[in-house]
CSV table of C-alpha atoms (C1' of nucleotides) in Angstrom, one decimal:
chain,number,residue,atom,x,y,z
F,1297,MET,CA,35.0,0.5,-6.1
F,1298,GLN,CA,31.7,-0.1,-4.3
F,1299,ALA,CA,29.2,-2.2,-6.0
F,1300,ILE,CA,25.9,-0.6,-7.0
F,1301,LEU,CA,24.0,-2.5,-4.3
F,1302,ASP,CA,21.5,-4.0,-6.6
F,1303,ASP,CA,18.4,-4.9,-4.7
F,1304,GLY,CA,15.8,-7.3,-6.0
F,1305,LEU,CA,14.3,-7.1,-9.4
F,1306,THR,CA,10.9,-6.6,-7.8
F,1307,LEU,CA,12.1,-3.4,-6.1
F,1308,GLN,CA,13.7,-2.1,-9.3
F,1309,VAL,CA,10.6,-2.6,-11.3
F,1310,HIS,CA,8.5,-1.1,-8.5
F,1311,ARG,CA,10.7,2.0,-8.5
F,1312,ARG,CA,10.8,2.5,-12.2
F,1313,LEU,CA,7.1,1.9,-12.7
F,1314,ARG,CA,6.3,4.2,-9.9
F,1315,HIS,CA,8.5,6.8,-11.5
F,1316,ASP,CA,7.0,6.5,-14.9
F,1317,LEU,CA,3.5,6.6,-13.5
F,1318,LEU,CA,4.2,9.7,-11.4
F,1319,GLN,CA,6.0,11.4,-14.3
F,1320,GLY,CA,2.9,11.0,-16.4
F,1321,ARG,CA,4.9,8.9,-18.8
F,1322,ILE,CA,2.2,6.2,-18.6
F,1323,ALA,CA,-1.2,7.6,-19.3
F,1324,PRO,CA,-4.0,7.1,-16.8
F,1325,GLY,CA,-6.1,4.1,-17.5
F,1326,THR,CA,-3.5,2.4,-19.6
F,1327,LYS,CA,-3.6,-1.3,-19.5
F,1328,LEU,CA,-0.5,-2.7,-17.8
F,1329,LYS,CA,0.3,-6.0,-19.4
F,1330,VAL,CA,2.6,-8.2,-17.4
F,1331,GLN,CA,4.5,-9.5,-20.3
F,1332,ALA,CA,5.1,-6.2,-22.0
F,1333,LEU,CA,6.3,-4.6,-18.7
F,1334,GLY,CA,8.5,-7.5,-18.1
F,1335,ALA,CA,10.1,-7.1,-21.5
F,1336,ALA,CA,10.5,-3.3,-21.0
F,1337,TYR,CA,12.1,-3.6,-17.6
F,1338,GLY,CA,13.9,-6.8,-18.2
F,1339,ALA,CA,12.1,-9.1,-15.7
F,1340,GLY,CA,9.8,-12.0,-15.7
F,1341,ALA,CA,6.2,-12.2,-14.6
F,1342,SER,CA,6.8,-12.7,-10.9
F,1343,PRO,CA,8.7,-9.5,-10.1
F,1344,VAL,CA,6.4,-7.4,-12.3
F,1345,ARG,CA,3.3,-8.8,-10.7
F,1346,GLU,CA,4.6,-8.2,-7.3
F,1347,ALA,CA,5.5,-4.6,-8.1
F,1348,LEU,CA,2.1,-4.1,-9.5
F,1349,SER,CA,0.5,-5.5,-6.4
F,1350,SER,CA,2.4,-3.1,-4.3
F,1351,LEU,CA,1.5,-0.1,-6.5
F,1352,ALA,CA,-2.1,-1.2,-6.3
F,1353,SER,CA,-2.0,-0.8,-2.6
F,1354,GLU,CA,-0.4,2.6,-2.9
F,1355,GLY,CA,-3.2,3.6,-5.2
F,1356,LEU,CA,-1.2,4.3,-8.3
F,1357,VAL,CA,-2.5,1.2,-10.0
F,1358,GLN,CA,-5.8,-0.5,-10.2
F,1359,ARG,CA,-6.3,-4.2,-10.0
F,1360,ILE,CA,-9.4,-5.5,-11.7
F,1361,ASP,CA,-9.6,-9.1,-10.4
F,1362,GLY,CA,-9.8,-11.4,-13.4
F,1363,ARG,CA,-8.4,-9.0,-15.9
F,1364,GLY,CA,-5.1,-7.6,-14.8
F,1365,PHE,CA,-3.9,-4.2,-13.9
F,1366,ARG,CA,-4.2,-0.6,-15.3
F,1367,ALA,CA,-2.7,2.7,-14.5
F,1368,ALA,CA,-5.0,4.5,-12.0
F,1369,PRO,CA,-7.4,6.8,-13.8
F,1370,ALA,CA,-7.1,10.5,-13.4
F,1371,THR,CA,-10.3,12.5,-13.2
F,1372,VAL,CA,-11.1,16.0,-12.3
F,1373,GLU,CA,-13.3,14.8,-9.4
F,1374,ASP,CA,-10.5,12.7,-8.0
F,1375,PHE,CA,-8.2,15.7,-8.4
F,1376,ASP,CA,-10.6,18.0,-6.5
F,1377,GLU,CA,-11.0,15.5,-3.8
F,1378,LEU,CA,-7.2,15.2,-3.5
F,1379,VAL,CA,-6.7,18.9,-3.2
F,1380,ARG,CA,-9.4,19.2,-0.5
F,1381,ALA,CA,-7.9,16.3,1.5
F,1382,ARG,CA,-4.5,17.8,1.1
F,1383,CYS,CA,-5.5,21.2,2.4
F,1384,TRP,CA,-7.1,19.7,5.5
F,1385,LEU,CA,-4.3,17.3,6.2
F,1386,GLU,CA,-1.5,19.8,5.7
F,1387,GLU,CA,-3.3,22.3,7.8
F,1388,VAL,CA,-2.6,20.0,10.8
F,1389,VAL,CA,0.8,19.0,9.7
F,1390,LEU,CA,2.1,22.5,9.0
F,1391,ARG,CA,0.6,23.7,12.3
F,1392,GLU,CA,2.5,20.9,14.2
F,1393,SER,CA,5.6,21.5,12.2
F,1394,ILE,CA,5.6,25.2,13.2
F,1395,ALA,CA,4.9,24.4,16.8
F,1396,ALA,CA,7.5,21.7,17.1
F,1397,GLY,CA,10.2,22.6,14.6
F,1398,GLY,CA,13.5,23.4,16.2
F,1399,PRO,CA,16.6,25.3,14.9
F,1400,ALA,CA,17.5,22.5,12.5
F,1401,TRP,CA,14.1,22.7,10.9
F,1402,GLU,CA,14.4,26.4,10.5
F,1403,ASP,CA,17.9,26.1,8.9
F,1404,ALA,CA,16.7,23.4,6.5
F,1405,LEU,CA,13.7,25.5,5.5
F,1406,VAL,CA,15.9,28.6,4.9
F,1407,VAL,CA,18.1,26.5,2.6
F,1408,ALA,CA,15.2,25.0,0.7
F,1409,ARG,CA,13.7,28.4,0.1
F,1410,TRP,CA,17.0,29.8,-1.1
F,1411,ARG,CA,17.5,27.0,-3.5
F,1412,LEU,CA,14.1,27.1,-4.9
F,1413,ALA,CA,14.3,30.9,-5.5
F,1414,ARG,CA,17.5,30.4,-7.4
F,1415,ILE,CA,16.3,27.9,-9.9
F,1416,PRO,CA,14.4,28.9,-13.0
F,1417,ARG,CA,10.8,27.6,-13.2
F,1418,SER,CA,11.1,26.7,-16.9
F,1419,GLY,CA,13.8,24.6,-18.5
F,1420,SER,CA,13.7,26.6,-21.8
F,1421,THR,CA,13.8,30.4,-22.3
F,1422,GLY,CA,11.2,30.5,-25.0
F,1423,GLY,CA,8.0,28.7,-24.1
F,1424,PHE,CA,7.5,26.6,-20.9
F,1425,ALA,CA,9.3,23.4,-20.5
F,1426,PRO,CA,9.3,21.5,-17.2
F,1427,ASN,CA,12.6,21.9,-15.4
F,1428,PRO,CA,13.5,18.8,-13.4
F,1429,ASP,CA,15.8,20.8,-11.1
F,1430,TRP,CA,13.0,23.2,-10.2
F,1431,GLU,CA,10.6,20.3,-9.6
F,1432,ALA,CA,13.1,18.7,-7.3
F,1433,ALA,CA,13.7,21.9,-5.4
F,1434,HIS,CA,10.0,22.6,-5.2
F,1435,THR,CA,9.3,19.2,-3.7
F,1436,ALA,CA,12.2,19.7,-1.3
F,1437,PHE,CA,10.8,23.0,-0.2
F,1438,HIS,CA,7.4,21.7,0.6
F,1439,ARG,CA,8.9,18.8,2.4
F,1440,ALA,CA,11.1,21.0,4.5
F,1441,LEU,CA,8.1,23.1,5.4
F,1442,LEU,CA,6.4,20.0,7.0
F,1443,ALA,CA,9.6,18.4,8.3
F,1444,GLY,CA,9.1,19.8,11.7
F,1445,CYS,CA,6.0,17.8,12.4
F,1446,PRO,CA,6.9,15.1,15.0
F,1447,SER,CA,4.5,12.5,13.6
F,1448,SER,CA,6.2,10.5,10.9
F,1449,THR,CA,2.9,8.9,10.2
F,1450,LEU,CA,1.2,12.2,9.3
F,1451,ARG,CA,4.2,13.3,7.3
F,1452,ASP,CA,4.1,10.2,5.3
F,1453,MET,CA,0.4,10.6,4.6
F,1454,ALA,CA,1.1,14.1,3.4
F,1455,GLU,CA,3.9,12.8,1.2
F,1456,THR,CA,1.5,10.3,-0.3
F,1457,LEU,CA,-1.0,13.0,-1.2
F,1458,ARG,CA,1.8,15.1,-2.6
F,1459,GLU,CA,2.9,12.3,-4.9
F,1460,ARG,CA,-0.6,11.9,-6.2
F,1461,ALA,CA,-0.8,15.6,-6.8
F,1462,GLU,CA,2.5,15.7,-8.6
F,1463,ARG,CA,1.2,13.2,-11.0
F,1464,TYR,CA,-1.6,15.5,-11.9
F,1465,ARG,CA,0.8,18.3,-12.3
F,1466,ALA,CA,2.9,16.2,-14.7
F,1467,LEU,CA,-0.1,15.3,-16.7
F,1468,ALA,CA,-1.1,18.9,-17.2
F,1469,ASN,CA,2.4,20.2,-17.4
F,1470,ARG,CA,2.6,20.9,-21.2
F,1471,ILE,CA,-0.1,23.4,-20.8
F,1472,ALA,CA,0.0,25.1,-17.5
F,1473,TYR,CA,2.6,27.9,-17.0
F,1474,PRO,CA,0.8,30.1,-14.6
F,1475,GLY,CA,1.4,33.8,-15.1
F,1476,ARG,CA,1.2,34.4,-11.4
F,1477,ASP,CA,4.2,34.9,-9.2
F,1478,VAL,CA,4.7,31.4,-7.7
F,1479,ALA,CA,8.0,32.4,-6.2
F,1480,ALA,CA,6.4,35.1,-4.2
F,1481,GLU,CA,3.9,32.7,-2.8
F,1482,HIS,CA,6.5,30.3,-1.7
F,1483,GLU,CA,8.4,33.2,-0.2
F,1484,ALA,CA,5.4,34.4,1.8
F,1485,ILE,CA,4.7,30.9,3.1
F,1486,ALA,CA,8.2,30.4,4.3
F,1487,GLU,CA,8.2,33.8,5.8
F,1488,ALA,CA,5.1,33.1,7.9
F,1489,ALA,CA,6.3,29.7,8.9
F,1490,LEU,CA,9.6,31.0,10.1
F,1491,ALA,CA,7.8,33.8,12.0
F,1492,ARG,CA,5.9,31.0,13.7
F,1493,ASP,CA,2.6,32.5,12.5
F,1494,ALA,CA,0.7,29.3,12.0
F,1495,PRO,CA,-2.7,30.6,11.0
F,1496,ARG,CA,-1.2,32.9,8.4
F,1497,ALA,CA,1.2,30.1,7.1
F,1498,VAL,CA,-1.7,27.7,6.8
F,1499,ALA,CA,-3.9,30.2,5.0
F,1500,LEU,CA,-1.2,31.0,2.5
F,1501,LEU,CA,-0.4,27.4,1.9
F,1502,GLN,CA,-4.0,26.5,1.3
F,1503,ALA,CA,-4.4,29.4,-1.0
F,1504,HIS,CA,-1.3,28.3,-2.9
F,1505,TYR,CA,-2.7,24.8,-3.4
F,1506,ARG,CA,-6.1,26.1,-4.4
F,1507,THR,CA,-4.8,28.5,-7.0
F,1508,THR,CA,-2.5,25.8,-8.5
F,1509,ALA,CA,-5.5,23.5,-8.5
F,1510,GLY,CA,-7.5,26.0,-10.5
F,1511,PHE,CA,-4.9,26.1,-13.2
F,1512,LEU,CA,-4.5,22.4,-13.3
F,1513,ARG,CA,-8.2,21.8,-13.4
F,1514,ASP,CA,-8.5,24.0,-16.5
F,1515,ALA,CA,-5.6,22.2,-18.1
F,1516,LEU,CA,-7.1,18.8,-17.4
F,1517,ALA,CA,-10.6,19.7,-18.4
F,1518,GLY,CA,-9.6,21.8,-21.5
K,181,MET,CA,-27.9,-21.0,-5.3
K,182,GLN,CA,-25.4,-18.3,-6.0
K,183,ALA,CA,-21.8,-19.3,-6.3
K,184,ILE,CA,-19.4,-17.9,-3.7
K,185,LEU,CA,-17.8,-15.5,-6.2
K,186,ASP,CA,-14.3,-16.8,-5.7
K,187,ASP,CA,-11.8,-14.1,-6.6
K,188,GLY,CA,-8.2,-14.8,-7.2
K,189,LEU,CA,-6.1,-16.8,-4.8
K,190,THR,CA,-3.9,-13.7,-4.3
K,191,LEU,CA,-6.9,-11.8,-2.9
K,192,GLN,CA,-7.9,-14.6,-0.7
K,193,VAL,CA,-4.5,-15.0,0.8
K,194,HIS,CA,-4.2,-11.3,1.2
K,195,ARG,CA,-7.5,-11.1,3.0
K,196,ARG,CA,-6.8,-14.0,5.4
K,197,LEU,CA,-3.3,-13.0,6.1
K,198,ARG,CA,-4.4,-9.4,6.9
K,199,HIS,CA,-7.1,-10.8,9.1
K,200,ASP,CA,-4.7,-13.0,11.0
K,201,LEU,CA,-2.2,-10.2,11.4
K,202,LEU,CA,-4.8,-7.7,12.7
K,203,GLN,CA,-6.3,-10.3,15.0
K,204,GLY,CA,-2.9,-10.7,16.6
K,205,ARG,CA,-3.0,-14.3,15.6
K,206,ILE,CA,0.5,-13.9,14.1
K,207,ALA,CA,2.9,-12.3,16.5
K,208,PRO,CA,4.8,-9.2,15.6
K,209,GLY,CA,8.2,-9.9,14.1
K,210,THR,CA,7.3,-13.4,13.1
K,211,LYS,CA,9.1,-14.6,10.0
K,212,LEU,CA,6.7,-15.2,7.2
K,213,LYS,CA,7.9,-18.0,5.1
K,214,VAL,CA,6.4,-18.2,1.7
K,215,GLN,CA,6.2,-22.0,1.6
K,216,ALA,CA,4.7,-22.4,5.0
K,217,LEU,CA,2.0,-19.7,4.3
K,218,GLY,CA,1.3,-21.3,0.9
K,219,ALA,CA,0.7,-24.6,2.6
K,220,ALA,CA,-1.5,-23.1,5.3
K,221,TYR,CA,-3.6,-21.2,2.9
K,222,GLY,CA,-3.5,-23.7,0.0
K,223,ALA,CA,-1.6,-21.6,-2.6
K,224,GLY,CA,1.7,-21.6,-4.4
K,225,ALA,CA,4.5,-19.1,-4.0
K,226,SER,CA,3.2,-16.5,-6.5
K,227,PRO,CA,-0.1,-15.6,-4.8
K,228,VAL,CA,1.5,-15.6,-1.4
K,229,ARG,CA,4.3,-13.4,-2.5
K,230,GLU,CA,1.9,-11.0,-4.1
K,231,ALA,CA,-0.2,-10.8,-1.1
K,232,LEU,CA,2.9,-10.1,1.1
K,233,SER,CA,4.0,-7.4,-1.3
K,234,SER,CA,0.7,-5.7,-0.9
K,235,LEU,CA,0.6,-6.0,2.9
K,236,ALA,CA,4.1,-4.6,3.0
K,237,SER,CA,2.8,-1.5,1.2
K,238,GLU,CA,0.0,-1.3,3.7
K,239,GLY,CA,2.6,-1.4,6.5
K,240,LEU,CA,1.4,-4.6,8.1
K,241,VAL,CA,4.4,-6.6,6.9
K,242,GLN,CA,8.0,-5.8,6.5
K,243,ARG,CA,10.1,-6.7,3.5
K,244,ILE,CA,13.8,-7.1,4.2
K,245,ASP,CA,15.2,-7.3,0.7
K,246,GLY,CA,17.3,-10.5,0.4
K,247,ARG,CA,15.7,-12.2,3.3
K,248,GLY,CA,12.0,-12.4,3.0
K,249,PHE,CA,9.1,-11.0,4.9
K,250,ARG,CA,8.1,-10.7,8.5
K,251,ALA,CA,5.1,-9.5,10.5
K,252,ALA,CA,5.5,-5.8,11.3
K,253,PRO,CA,7.0,-5.3,14.7
K,254,ALA,CA,4.9,-3.7,17.4
K,255,THR,CA,6.6,-1.4,19.8
K,256,VAL,CA,5.4,1.0,22.4
K,257,GLU,CA,7.0,3.9,20.6
K,258,ASP,CA,5.2,3.0,17.4
K,259,PHE,CA,2.0,2.7,19.3
K,260,ASP,CA,2.4,6.1,20.9
K,261,GLU,CA,3.1,7.6,17.5
K,262,LEU,CA,0.1,6.0,16.2
K,263,VAL,CA,-2.2,7.3,18.8
K,264,ARG,CA,-0.9,10.8,18.4
K,265,ALA,CA,-1.4,10.8,14.7
K,266,ARG,CA,-4.8,9.4,15.1
K,267,CYS,CA,-5.9,12.1,17.5
K,268,TRP,CA,-4.7,14.8,15.0
K,269,LEU,CA,-6.2,13.2,12.0
K,270,GLU,CA,-9.5,12.3,13.4
K,271,GLU,CA,-9.8,15.8,14.8
K,272,VAL,CA,-10.1,17.1,11.3
K,273,VAL,CA,-12.2,14.2,10.0
K,274,LEU,CA,-14.7,14.4,12.9
K,275,ARG,CA,-15.0,18.1,12.5
K,276,GLU,CA,-15.7,17.8,8.8
K,277,SER,CA,-18.1,14.9,9.5
K,278,ILE,CA,-20.1,17.0,11.9
K,279,ALA,CA,-20.1,20.0,9.6
K,280,ALA,CA,-21.2,18.1,6.5
K,281,GLY,CA,-23.1,15.1,7.8
K,282,GLY,CA,-26.7,15.1,6.7
K,283,PRO,CA,-29.8,13.2,8.1
K,284,ALA,CA,-28.6,9.9,6.7
K,285,TRP,CA,-25.4,10.3,8.7
K,286,GLU,CA,-27.3,11.1,11.9
K,287,ASP,CA,-29.6,8.1,11.4
K,288,ALA,CA,-26.7,5.7,10.8
K,289,LEU,CA,-24.9,7.1,13.9
K,290,VAL,CA,-27.9,6.7,16.1
K,291,VAL,CA,-28.3,3.1,14.9
K,292,ALA,CA,-24.6,2.4,15.5
K,293,ARG,CA,-24.7,3.8,19.0
K,294,TRP,CA,-27.8,1.8,19.8
K,295,ARG,CA,-26.2,-1.4,18.6
K,296,LEU,CA,-23.0,-0.9,20.5
K,297,ALA,CA,-24.8,-0.1,23.7
K,298,ARG,CA,-26.8,-3.3,23.4
K,299,ILE,CA,-23.9,-5.7,23.1
K,300,PRO,CA,-21.8,-7.0,26.1
K,301,ARG,CA,-18.2,-5.9,26.1
K,302,SER,CA,-17.0,-9.3,27.1
K,303,GLY,CA,-17.8,-12.6,25.6
K,304,SER,CA,-17.8,-14.6,28.9
K,305,THR,CA,-19.5,-13.6,32.2
K,306,GLY,CA,-16.6,-14.6,34.4
K,307,GLY,CA,-13.3,-13.0,33.4
K,308,PHE,CA,-12.8,-10.9,30.2
K,309,ALA,CA,-12.9,-12.6,26.8
K,310,PRO,CA,-12.9,-10.6,23.6
K,311,ASN,CA,-16.4,-10.5,22.1
K,312,PRO,CA,-16.3,-10.4,18.3
K,313,ASP,CA,-19.8,-9.0,18.1
K,314,TRP,CA,-18.8,-6.1,20.4
K,315,GLU,CA,-15.6,-5.5,18.4
K,316,ALA,CA,-17.6,-5.3,15.2
K,317,ALA,CA,-20.1,-3.0,16.7
K,318,HIS,CA,-17.4,-0.8,18.1
K,319,THR,CA,-15.7,-0.5,14.7
K,320,ALA,CA,-19.0,0.3,13.1
K,321,PHE,CA,-19.7,3.0,15.7
K,322,HIS,CA,-16.4,4.8,15.1
K,323,ARG,CA,-16.8,4.5,11.4
K,324,ALA,CA,-20.3,5.9,11.5
K,325,LEU,CA,-19.0,8.8,13.5
K,326,LEU,CA,-16.6,9.8,10.7
K,327,ALA,CA,-18.8,8.8,7.8
K,328,GLY,CA,-20.1,12.3,7.3
K,329,CYS,CA,-16.7,13.6,6.2
K,330,PRO,CA,-16.9,14.2,2.5
K,331,SER,CA,-13.3,13.4,1.8
K,332,SER,CA,-13.0,9.7,1.1
K,333,THR,CA,-9.3,10.1,1.1
K,334,LEU,CA,-9.2,11.3,4.7
K,335,ARG,CA,-11.7,8.7,5.8
K,336,ASP,CA,-9.6,6.0,4.3
K,337,MET,CA,-6.5,7.3,6.1
K,338,ALA,CA,-8.4,7.3,9.4
K,339,GLU,CA,-9.5,3.8,8.6
K,340,THR,CA,-5.9,2.7,8.1
K,341,LEU,CA,-4.8,4.1,11.4
K,342,ARG,CA,-7.8,2.5,13.1
K,343,GLU,CA,-6.7,-0.9,11.7
K,344,ARG,CA,-3.2,-0.5,13.0
K,345,ALA,CA,-4.6,0.5,16.4
K,346,GLU,CA,-7.0,-2.5,16.4
K,347,ARG,CA,-4.0,-4.7,16.0
K,348,TYR,CA,-2.4,-3.3,19.2
K,349,ARG,CA,-5.7,-3.8,20.9
K,350,ALA,CA,-5.8,-7.4,19.9
K,351,LEU,CA,-2.3,-8.0,21.0
K,352,ALA,CA,-3.0,-6.6,24.5
K,353,ASN,CA,-6.5,-8.0,24.7
K,354,ARG,CA,-6.0,-10.9,27.1
K,355,ILE,CA,-4.9,-8.4,29.7
K,356,ALA,CA,-6.8,-5.2,29.4
K,357,TYR,CA,-10.3,-5.0,30.6
K,358,PRO,CA,-10.6,-1.4,31.7
K,359,GLY,CA,-12.7,-0.8,34.8
K,360,ARG,CA,-13.9,2.5,33.3
K,361,ASP,CA,-17.2,3.0,31.7
K,362,VAL,CA,-16.4,2.8,28.0
K,363,ALA,CA,-20.1,2.8,27.1
K,364,ALA,CA,-20.6,6.1,28.7
K,365,GLU,CA,-17.7,7.6,26.8
K,366,HIS,CA,-19.2,6.4,23.5
K,367,GLU,CA,-22.5,7.8,24.5
K,368,ALA,CA,-21.1,11.2,25.3
K,369,ILE,CA,-19.2,11.3,22.0
K,370,ALA,CA,-22.3,10.5,20.0
K,371,GLU,CA,-24.3,13.0,22.0
K,372,ALA,CA,-21.9,15.8,21.2
K,373,ALA,CA,-21.6,14.9,17.6
K,374,LEU,CA,-25.4,14.7,17.1
K,375,ALA,CA,-25.7,18.1,18.9
K,376,ARG,CA,-23.2,19.4,16.3
K,377,ASP,CA,-20.9,20.5,19.0
K,378,ALA,CA,-17.6,19.9,17.2
K,379,PRO,CA,-15.1,21.1,19.8
K,380,ARG,CA,-16.7,19.0,22.5
K,381,ALA,CA,-17.0,15.9,20.3
K,382,VAL,CA,-13.4,16.2,19.3
K,383,ALA,CA,-12.2,16.7,22.9
K,384,LEU,CA,-14.1,13.7,24.0
K,385,LEU,CA,-13.0,11.5,21.2
K,386,GLN,CA,-9.3,12.4,21.8
K,387,ALA,CA,-9.7,11.7,25.5
K,388,HIS,CA,-11.3,8.4,24.7
K,389,TYR,CA,-8.3,7.4,22.6
K,390,ARG,CA,-5.8,8.6,25.1
K,391,THR,CA,-7.3,6.8,27.9
K,392,THR,CA,-7.5,3.6,26.0
K,393,ALA,CA,-3.9,4.1,24.9
K,394,GLY,CA,-2.9,4.3,28.5
K,395,PHE,CA,-4.4,0.9,29.3
K,396,LEU,CA,-2.9,-0.7,26.2
K,397,ARG,CA,0.5,0.8,26.9
K,398,ASP,CA,0.6,-0.8,30.3
K,399,ALA,CA,-0.6,-4.1,28.9
K,400,LEU,CA,2.1,-4.0,26.2
K,401,ALA,CA,4.9,-2.9,28.4
K,402,GLY,CA,4.0,-5.0,31.5
O,560,DA,C1',-25.1,-3.0,-42.5
O,561,DA,C1',-25.8,-4.7,-38.0
O,562,DG,C1',-25.7,-8.5,-35.0
O,563,DC,C1',-24.1,-12.8,-33.5
O,564,DA,C1',-21.8,-17.8,-32.8
O,565,DG,C1',-17.8,-19.7,-33.2
O,566,DA,C1',-12.9,-20.0,-33.8
O,567,DT,C1',-8.5,-17.7,-32.8
O,568,DT,C1',-5.2,-15.2,-30.3
O,569,DT,C1',-4.0,-12.8,-25.9
O,570,DT,C1',-3.6,-12.4,-21.4
O,571,DT,C1',-4.1,-13.7,-16.8
O,572,DA,C1',-3.2,-16.4,-12.7
O,573,DT,C1',-1.0,-19.9,-11.0
O,574,DC,C1',2.2,-23.8,-10.5
O,575,DG,C1',6.6,-26.3,-10.2
O,576,DA,C1',11.5,-26.1,-10.9
O,577,DT,C1',16.0,-24.0,-9.8
O,578,DA,C1',20.2,-21.0,-9.0
O,579,DA,C1',21.9,-18.1,-5.5
O,580,DA,C1',21.9,-16.6,-0.9
O,581,DA,C1',21.2,-17.2,3.9
O,582,DT,C1',20.7,-20.0,7.9
O,583,DT,C1',21.7,-23.8,10.7
O,584,DA,C1',24.3,-27.7,12.1
O,585,DA,C1',28.6,-30.2,12.5
O,586,DA,C1',33.4,-30.7,12.7
O,587,DA,C1',37.9,-28.9,13.5
O,588,DC,C1',40.8,-26.1,16.0
O,589,DA,C1',43.1,-23.5,19.7
T,934,DT,C1',35.1,-25.2,26.3
T,935,DG,C1',34.5,-21.4,23.2
T,936,DT,C1',35.5,-20.2,18.4
T,937,DT,C1',36.0,-20.5,13.7
T,938,DT,C1',35.5,-23.3,9.4
T,939,DT,C1',33.2,-26.1,6.6
T,940,DA,C1',29.3,-28.8,5.2
T,941,DA,C1',24.3,-29.6,4.9
T,942,DT,C1',19.8,-27.6,4.8
T,943,DT,C1',16.4,-23.9,4.2
T,944,DT,C1',14.6,-20.2,2.0
T,945,DT,C1',14.4,-16.6,-1.3
T,946,DA,C1',13.8,-14.7,-5.7
T,947,DT,C1',13.1,-15.6,-10.1
T,948,DC,C1',12.1,-18.1,-14.4
T,949,DG,C1',9.5,-20.8,-17.9
T,950,DA,C1',5.4,-23.5,-18.7
T,951,DT,C1',0.4,-24.0,-18.7
T,952,DA,C1',-4.8,-24.2,-18.0
T,953,DA,C1',-8.4,-21.2,-17.8
T,954,DA,C1',-10.5,-16.9,-18.9
T,955,DA,C1',-11.0,-12.8,-21.7
T,956,DA,C1',-10.6,-10.2,-25.8
T,957,DT,C1',-10.4,-10.1,-30.7
T,958,DC,C1',-11.3,-11.5,-35.2
T,959,DT,C1',-14.2,-13.9,-38.9
T,960,DG,C1',-17.5,-14.8,-41.7
T,961,DC,C1',-22.4,-16.1,-41.7
T,962,DT,C1',-27.2,-14.8,-41.3
T,963,DT,C1',-31.0,-11.9,-41.7
DNA sequence: AAGCAGATTTTTATCGATAAAATTAAAACA
DNA sequence: TGTTTTAATTTTATCGATAAAAATCTGCTT
């Protein structure tokens, strides 16, 4: 029986905190007290503090010199900025992905599309409830789309922006269940990418982001 | 007399370590022992460790779970990757900067260009010696070029890549003193940007990076 | 009631101490 | 003489303790 390779406490705390933050389980602006977190995650001050330092560098947490840490605030302006940056950045990345992606890229994208199409958007049949499986497949799909880009640096940057965006999605999740046909949008994007039609794929992807952004913005502001 | 607003030890160590790393004063791959650093910077384990955690998130330092930290390695492949990513990213940023930059942007760019032109590239008259003033003006120039881009996110990303690149420059510095006319290249880039000729400005900027990269690559490999 | 000075309680930032793990050096062996 | 084992030494990761700084509460004053 293989041991569950338990890496340092610092990494554990980092991972869990990151998760809770991205999941929206910790509200933006919340004060993050070292002791409390330590108690919650079963660790002392040092690991927690280190984890918080890292997260601060990643932009998920704010460090306010003499007075500790807090969850990064989430504002409509920040969100808009984020979407804009994402559209520009992914324009480049998707273009490169389409230009450089080989057969393996195509295969993976086809699989990701298939999976995403198969999974229900909502977890419950009545109202809308976030479905973790769909979320995972959705992330995988977008990642597969960009996976062909040869620059890991750019891919990582896109990934960072995605995470920040996912956080906003999670924060607005209880409200937004767009009546539009998200599945069709994904389908169209994949279609264009596989056809190596970069301009069309980029335009569709950006439209996809902008539409989603509209819904989220309403949910956040309202 | 105003006090030298001394922020936390952690921040201080972070700043100084970062500086030493970017300056090439600490060789790539060097083991970074907590105690030693603490002694050097006059701090205990906690602040040093926190600083290292942050730097790891920024990519300047590597954390190797059970066995501490080390200065991020510098390889030719990594460098090439970096240059490529930079060309793509700054293509977008410069384009946006030119499109959105107002009079203030123009003014600042003109000043930055003027300053850079005025300062000698080398610190000594005989051979080549890095001139801190020129380095600063050079950074300021490139920053001014991109300052018009309305997306702070993208600007920050470009800044991050610049830092990584500066590190490579510092590492190769004792060797590379290109015989080409760097000043003229900068002049031409500024010229095109101020003329709002985005395609030309982008092409020149990329050529500038690629040429520099060539020299550095030789210096690193040889 | 609103404002404020002081006293009280939290919280932060940092240190020093320590078990566990990793590295290095020394000794034993083939 | 080149390994392998064992012992000694470093180094890491983490905890608990603590001074200094910040936030909160309290009751007094106008």
